[in-house]
XYZ file of C-alpha atoms in Angstrom:
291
model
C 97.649 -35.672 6.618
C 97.420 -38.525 8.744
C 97.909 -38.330 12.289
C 100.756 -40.900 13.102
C 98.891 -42.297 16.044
C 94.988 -42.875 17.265
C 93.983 -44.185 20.936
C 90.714 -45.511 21.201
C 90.272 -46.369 24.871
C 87.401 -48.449 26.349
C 86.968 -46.853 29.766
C 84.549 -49.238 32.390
C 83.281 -47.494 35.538
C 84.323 -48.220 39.486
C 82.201 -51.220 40.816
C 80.829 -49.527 43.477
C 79.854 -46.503 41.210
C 76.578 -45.376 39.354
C 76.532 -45.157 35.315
C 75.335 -41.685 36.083
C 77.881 -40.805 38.498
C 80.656 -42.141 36.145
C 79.522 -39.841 33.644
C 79.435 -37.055 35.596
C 82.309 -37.066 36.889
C 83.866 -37.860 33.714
C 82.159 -34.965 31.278
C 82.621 -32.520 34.073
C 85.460 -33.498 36.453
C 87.868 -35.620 34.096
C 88.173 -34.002 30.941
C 89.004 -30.391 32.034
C 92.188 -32.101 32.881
C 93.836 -33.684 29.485
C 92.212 -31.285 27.220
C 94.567 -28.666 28.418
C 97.656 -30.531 28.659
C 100.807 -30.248 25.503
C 100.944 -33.299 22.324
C 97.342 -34.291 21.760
C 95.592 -33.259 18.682
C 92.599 -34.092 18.762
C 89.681 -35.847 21.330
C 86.611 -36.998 20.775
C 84.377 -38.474 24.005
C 82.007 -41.663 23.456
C 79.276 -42.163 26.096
C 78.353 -45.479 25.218
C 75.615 -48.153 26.500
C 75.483 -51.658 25.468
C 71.810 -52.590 26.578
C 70.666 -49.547 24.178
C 72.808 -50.545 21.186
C 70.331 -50.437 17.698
C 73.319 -53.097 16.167
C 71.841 -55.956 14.134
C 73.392 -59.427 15.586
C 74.595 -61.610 12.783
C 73.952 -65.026 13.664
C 76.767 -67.723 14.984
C 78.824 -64.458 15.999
C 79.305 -62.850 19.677
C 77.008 -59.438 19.250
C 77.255 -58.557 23.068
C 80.424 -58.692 25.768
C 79.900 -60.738 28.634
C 78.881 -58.298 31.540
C 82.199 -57.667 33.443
C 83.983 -56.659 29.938
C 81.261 -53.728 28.930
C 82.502 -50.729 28.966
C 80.962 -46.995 29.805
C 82.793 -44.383 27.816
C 85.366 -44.046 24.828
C 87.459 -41.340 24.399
C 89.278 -41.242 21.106
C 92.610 -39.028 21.260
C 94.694 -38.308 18.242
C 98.298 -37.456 17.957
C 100.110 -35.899 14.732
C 103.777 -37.189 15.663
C 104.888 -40.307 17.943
C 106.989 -38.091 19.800
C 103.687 -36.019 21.041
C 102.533 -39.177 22.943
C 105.479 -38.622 25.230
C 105.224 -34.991 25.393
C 101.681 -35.415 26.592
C 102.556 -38.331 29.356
C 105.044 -36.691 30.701
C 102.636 -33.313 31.071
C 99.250 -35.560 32.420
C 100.266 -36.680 35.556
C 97.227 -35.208 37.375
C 94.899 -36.980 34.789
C 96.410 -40.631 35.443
C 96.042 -39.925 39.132
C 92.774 -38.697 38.860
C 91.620 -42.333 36.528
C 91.041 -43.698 40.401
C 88.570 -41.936 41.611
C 86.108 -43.056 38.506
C 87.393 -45.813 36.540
C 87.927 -49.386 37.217
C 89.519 -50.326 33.674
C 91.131 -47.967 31.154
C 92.125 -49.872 27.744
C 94.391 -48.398 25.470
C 94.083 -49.895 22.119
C 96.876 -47.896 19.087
C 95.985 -47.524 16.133
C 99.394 -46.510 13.683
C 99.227 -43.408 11.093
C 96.689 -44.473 8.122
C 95.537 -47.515 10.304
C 92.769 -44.611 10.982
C 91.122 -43.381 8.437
C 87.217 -41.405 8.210
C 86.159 -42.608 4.963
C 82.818 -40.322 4.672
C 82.188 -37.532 7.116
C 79.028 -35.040 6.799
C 79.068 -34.604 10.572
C 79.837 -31.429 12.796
C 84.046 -31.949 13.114
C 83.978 -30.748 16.423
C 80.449 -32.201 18.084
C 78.663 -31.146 21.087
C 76.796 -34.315 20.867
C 73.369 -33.003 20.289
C 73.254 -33.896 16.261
C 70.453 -36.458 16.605
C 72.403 -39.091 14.257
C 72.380 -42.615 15.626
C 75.905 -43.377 16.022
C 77.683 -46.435 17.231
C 81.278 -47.498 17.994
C 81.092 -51.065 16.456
C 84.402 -52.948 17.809
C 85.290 -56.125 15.957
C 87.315 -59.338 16.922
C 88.358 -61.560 14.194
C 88.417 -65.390 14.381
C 91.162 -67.544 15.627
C 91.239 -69.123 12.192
C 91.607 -65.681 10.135
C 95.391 -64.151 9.836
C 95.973 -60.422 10.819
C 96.239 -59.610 7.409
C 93.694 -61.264 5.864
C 91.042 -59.414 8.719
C 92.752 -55.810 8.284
C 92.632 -56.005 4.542
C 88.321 -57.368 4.920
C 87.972 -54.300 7.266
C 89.874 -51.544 5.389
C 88.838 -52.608 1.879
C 85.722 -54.647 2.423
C 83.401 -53.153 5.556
C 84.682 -49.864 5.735
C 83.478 -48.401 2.238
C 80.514 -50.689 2.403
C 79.081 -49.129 5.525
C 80.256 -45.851 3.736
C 78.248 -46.359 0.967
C 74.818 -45.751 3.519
C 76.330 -43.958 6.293
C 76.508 -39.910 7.644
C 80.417 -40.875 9.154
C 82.353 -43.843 8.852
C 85.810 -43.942 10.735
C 88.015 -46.915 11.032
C 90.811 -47.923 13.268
C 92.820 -50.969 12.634
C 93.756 -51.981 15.833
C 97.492 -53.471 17.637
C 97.104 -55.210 20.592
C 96.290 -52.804 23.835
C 99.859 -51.100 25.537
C 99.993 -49.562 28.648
C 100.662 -46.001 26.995
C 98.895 -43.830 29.809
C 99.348 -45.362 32.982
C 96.018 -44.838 35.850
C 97.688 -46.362 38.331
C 94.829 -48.499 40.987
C 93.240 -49.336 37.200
C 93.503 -52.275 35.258
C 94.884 -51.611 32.121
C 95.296 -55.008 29.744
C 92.825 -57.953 28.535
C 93.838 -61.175 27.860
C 94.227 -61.201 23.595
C 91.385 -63.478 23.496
C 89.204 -60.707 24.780
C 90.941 -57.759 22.979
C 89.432 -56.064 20.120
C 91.635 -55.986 16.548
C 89.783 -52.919 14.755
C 86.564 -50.801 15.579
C 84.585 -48.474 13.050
C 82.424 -45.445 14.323
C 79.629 -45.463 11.818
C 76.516 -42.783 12.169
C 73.486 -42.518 10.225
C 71.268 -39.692 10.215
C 68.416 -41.464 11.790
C 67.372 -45.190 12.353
C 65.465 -45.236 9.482
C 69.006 -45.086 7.601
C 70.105 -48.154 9.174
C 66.987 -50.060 8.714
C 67.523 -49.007 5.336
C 70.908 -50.936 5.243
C 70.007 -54.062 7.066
C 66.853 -54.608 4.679
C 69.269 -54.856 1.608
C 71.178 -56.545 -0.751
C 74.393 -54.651 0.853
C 73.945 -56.255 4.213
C 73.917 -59.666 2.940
C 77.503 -59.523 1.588
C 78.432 -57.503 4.745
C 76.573 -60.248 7.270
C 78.565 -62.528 5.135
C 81.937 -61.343 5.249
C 81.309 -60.544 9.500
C 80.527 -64.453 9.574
C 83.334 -65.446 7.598
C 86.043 -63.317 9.405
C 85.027 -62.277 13.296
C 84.440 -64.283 16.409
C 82.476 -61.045 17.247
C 80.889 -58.021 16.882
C 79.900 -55.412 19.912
C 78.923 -52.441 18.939
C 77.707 -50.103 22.332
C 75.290 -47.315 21.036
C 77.022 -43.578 21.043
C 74.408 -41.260 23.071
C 77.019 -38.347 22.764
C 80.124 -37.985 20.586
C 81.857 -34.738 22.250
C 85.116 -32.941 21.307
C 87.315 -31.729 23.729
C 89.742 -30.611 21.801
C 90.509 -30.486 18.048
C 92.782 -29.675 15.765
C 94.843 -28.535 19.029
C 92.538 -26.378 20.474
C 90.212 -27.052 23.553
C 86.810 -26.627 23.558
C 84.374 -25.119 25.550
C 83.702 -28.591 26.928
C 87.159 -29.317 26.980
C 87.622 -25.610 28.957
C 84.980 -25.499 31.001
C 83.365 -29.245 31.320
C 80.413 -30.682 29.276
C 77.429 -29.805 31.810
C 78.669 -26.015 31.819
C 79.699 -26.191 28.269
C 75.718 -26.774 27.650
C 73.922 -24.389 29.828
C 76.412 -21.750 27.924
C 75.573 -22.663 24.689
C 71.735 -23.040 25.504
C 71.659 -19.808 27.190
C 73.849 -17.985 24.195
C 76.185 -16.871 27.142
C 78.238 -15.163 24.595
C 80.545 -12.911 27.111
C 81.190 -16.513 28.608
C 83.156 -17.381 24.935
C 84.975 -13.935 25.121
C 88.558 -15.020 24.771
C 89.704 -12.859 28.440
C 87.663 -15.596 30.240
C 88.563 -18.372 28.781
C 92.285 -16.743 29.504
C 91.552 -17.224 32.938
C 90.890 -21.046 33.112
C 93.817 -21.672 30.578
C 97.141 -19.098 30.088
C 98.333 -20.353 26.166
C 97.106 -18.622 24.117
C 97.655 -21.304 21.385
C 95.434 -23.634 23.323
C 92.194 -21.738 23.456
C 89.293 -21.894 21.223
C 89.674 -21.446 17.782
């Protein structure tokens, strides 16, 4: 079943802050905070970097933002009913207060019920981000001369299952123009539509080999062809991790107990720090905790 609504939210850093500070305080800090809170399904966390991106450019279209519209992370939340959006905003306060202390822009773009769709999946479902694919978050913008239709139905029907056809993962979000769902107040929170994304695909490949693989065939040409014909551009940030928080509804031990500590517990097979009566402490439902 579909959920009936997808965020996928750019997230850019404070000026004045590190890249390596942002993420710290984001995988360790942040995300102990909305994991645990009622409505979301799902979340999956993108640490992304733009100068690292493996992407092929396709000429006489945009393959990189201008500097002050990259972005540092990309969380990807899922809800299974509308109404679970409000459930969850009116639990997070904490979280939107806490968006100051790291963020200088959080973008909420929707994406509507089978707007999202994973077309090929032979990933971990819940990752830890240590699978050693090459992923990216590729994040499309179609021309001014190319109706909303016309773009949605080259993306779902046309890109989509052609990257498929080569690729480990291939998920898809078709998306409406960024709302102010989750407020951060002291963050900016909209783009004018002219900088604004209308659909993104998270495509992984086992290795880079994979992808060289792609771009040295037949199949690229069409797709190369069909990017040129219908987007102004194309930026697609590498993924160095793809973590889950929480899934299917219940946290994770990153979600419980933040990513760094999440690690060292896994690494060190910490197994009495899994055992359900300490997770029990750091969160009381026992719905919520790890399944």
């Amino acid at each position: 079943m579909a959920d009936a609504l997808t965020l996928v939210m750019p997230l850019r850093k404070k000026e004045a802050m590190s890249v390596a500070d942002f993420r710290r305080y984001w995988l360790d800090v942040h995300v102990t905070l909305p994991a645990r809170y009622p409505g979301l399904r799902s979340v999956f966390l993108h640490l992304v970097s733009f100068p690292d991106s493996r992407w092929p450019a396709v000429d006489g279209v945009s393959a990189a933002p201008a500097e002050a519209d990259e972005f540092h992370g990309v969380p990807e939340a899922t809800f299974a009913a509308m109404d679970d959006l409000a459930t969850f905003q009116a639990a997070s306060h904490y979280q939107m207060v806490d968006g100051v202390n790291f963020l200088s822009e959080m973008l909420a773009y929707p994406s509507v019920g089978t707007h999202s769709e994973t077309l090929v999946d032979t990933t971990d479902p819940v990752p830890d981000g240590h699978d050693g694919l090459l992923r990216h978050l590729v994040f499309l913008r179609r021309r001014p001369d190319v109706d909303v239709a016309t773009f949605r139905a080259w993306v779902a029907d046309d890109l989509a299952p052609a990257l498929a056809a080569h690729a480990s993962k291939v998920r898809r979000h078709l998306l409406e123009e960024i709302e102010v769902s989750l407020d951060h107040p002291g963050t900016v929170m909209s783009k004018p539509l002219d900088r604004q994304y209308q659909a993104c695909v998270e495509v992984a490949f086992p290795d880079a080999a994979a992808l060289d693989a792609l771009v040295a065939s037949d199949a690229w040409v069409k797709i190369a062809d069909g990017v040129r014909e219908h987007c102004a551009a194309v930026h697609a940030p590498l993924v160095e991790r793809c973590i889950a928080t929480r899934h299917d509804g219940h946290i994770t031990l990153a979600g419980l107990r933040g990513v760094t500590v999440a690690d060292l517990i896994t690494q060190l097979h910490a197994e009495n720090q899994m055992n359900p009566a300490v997770s029990r402490i750091f969160v009381q439902d026992d719905g919520l905790l790890p399944a």
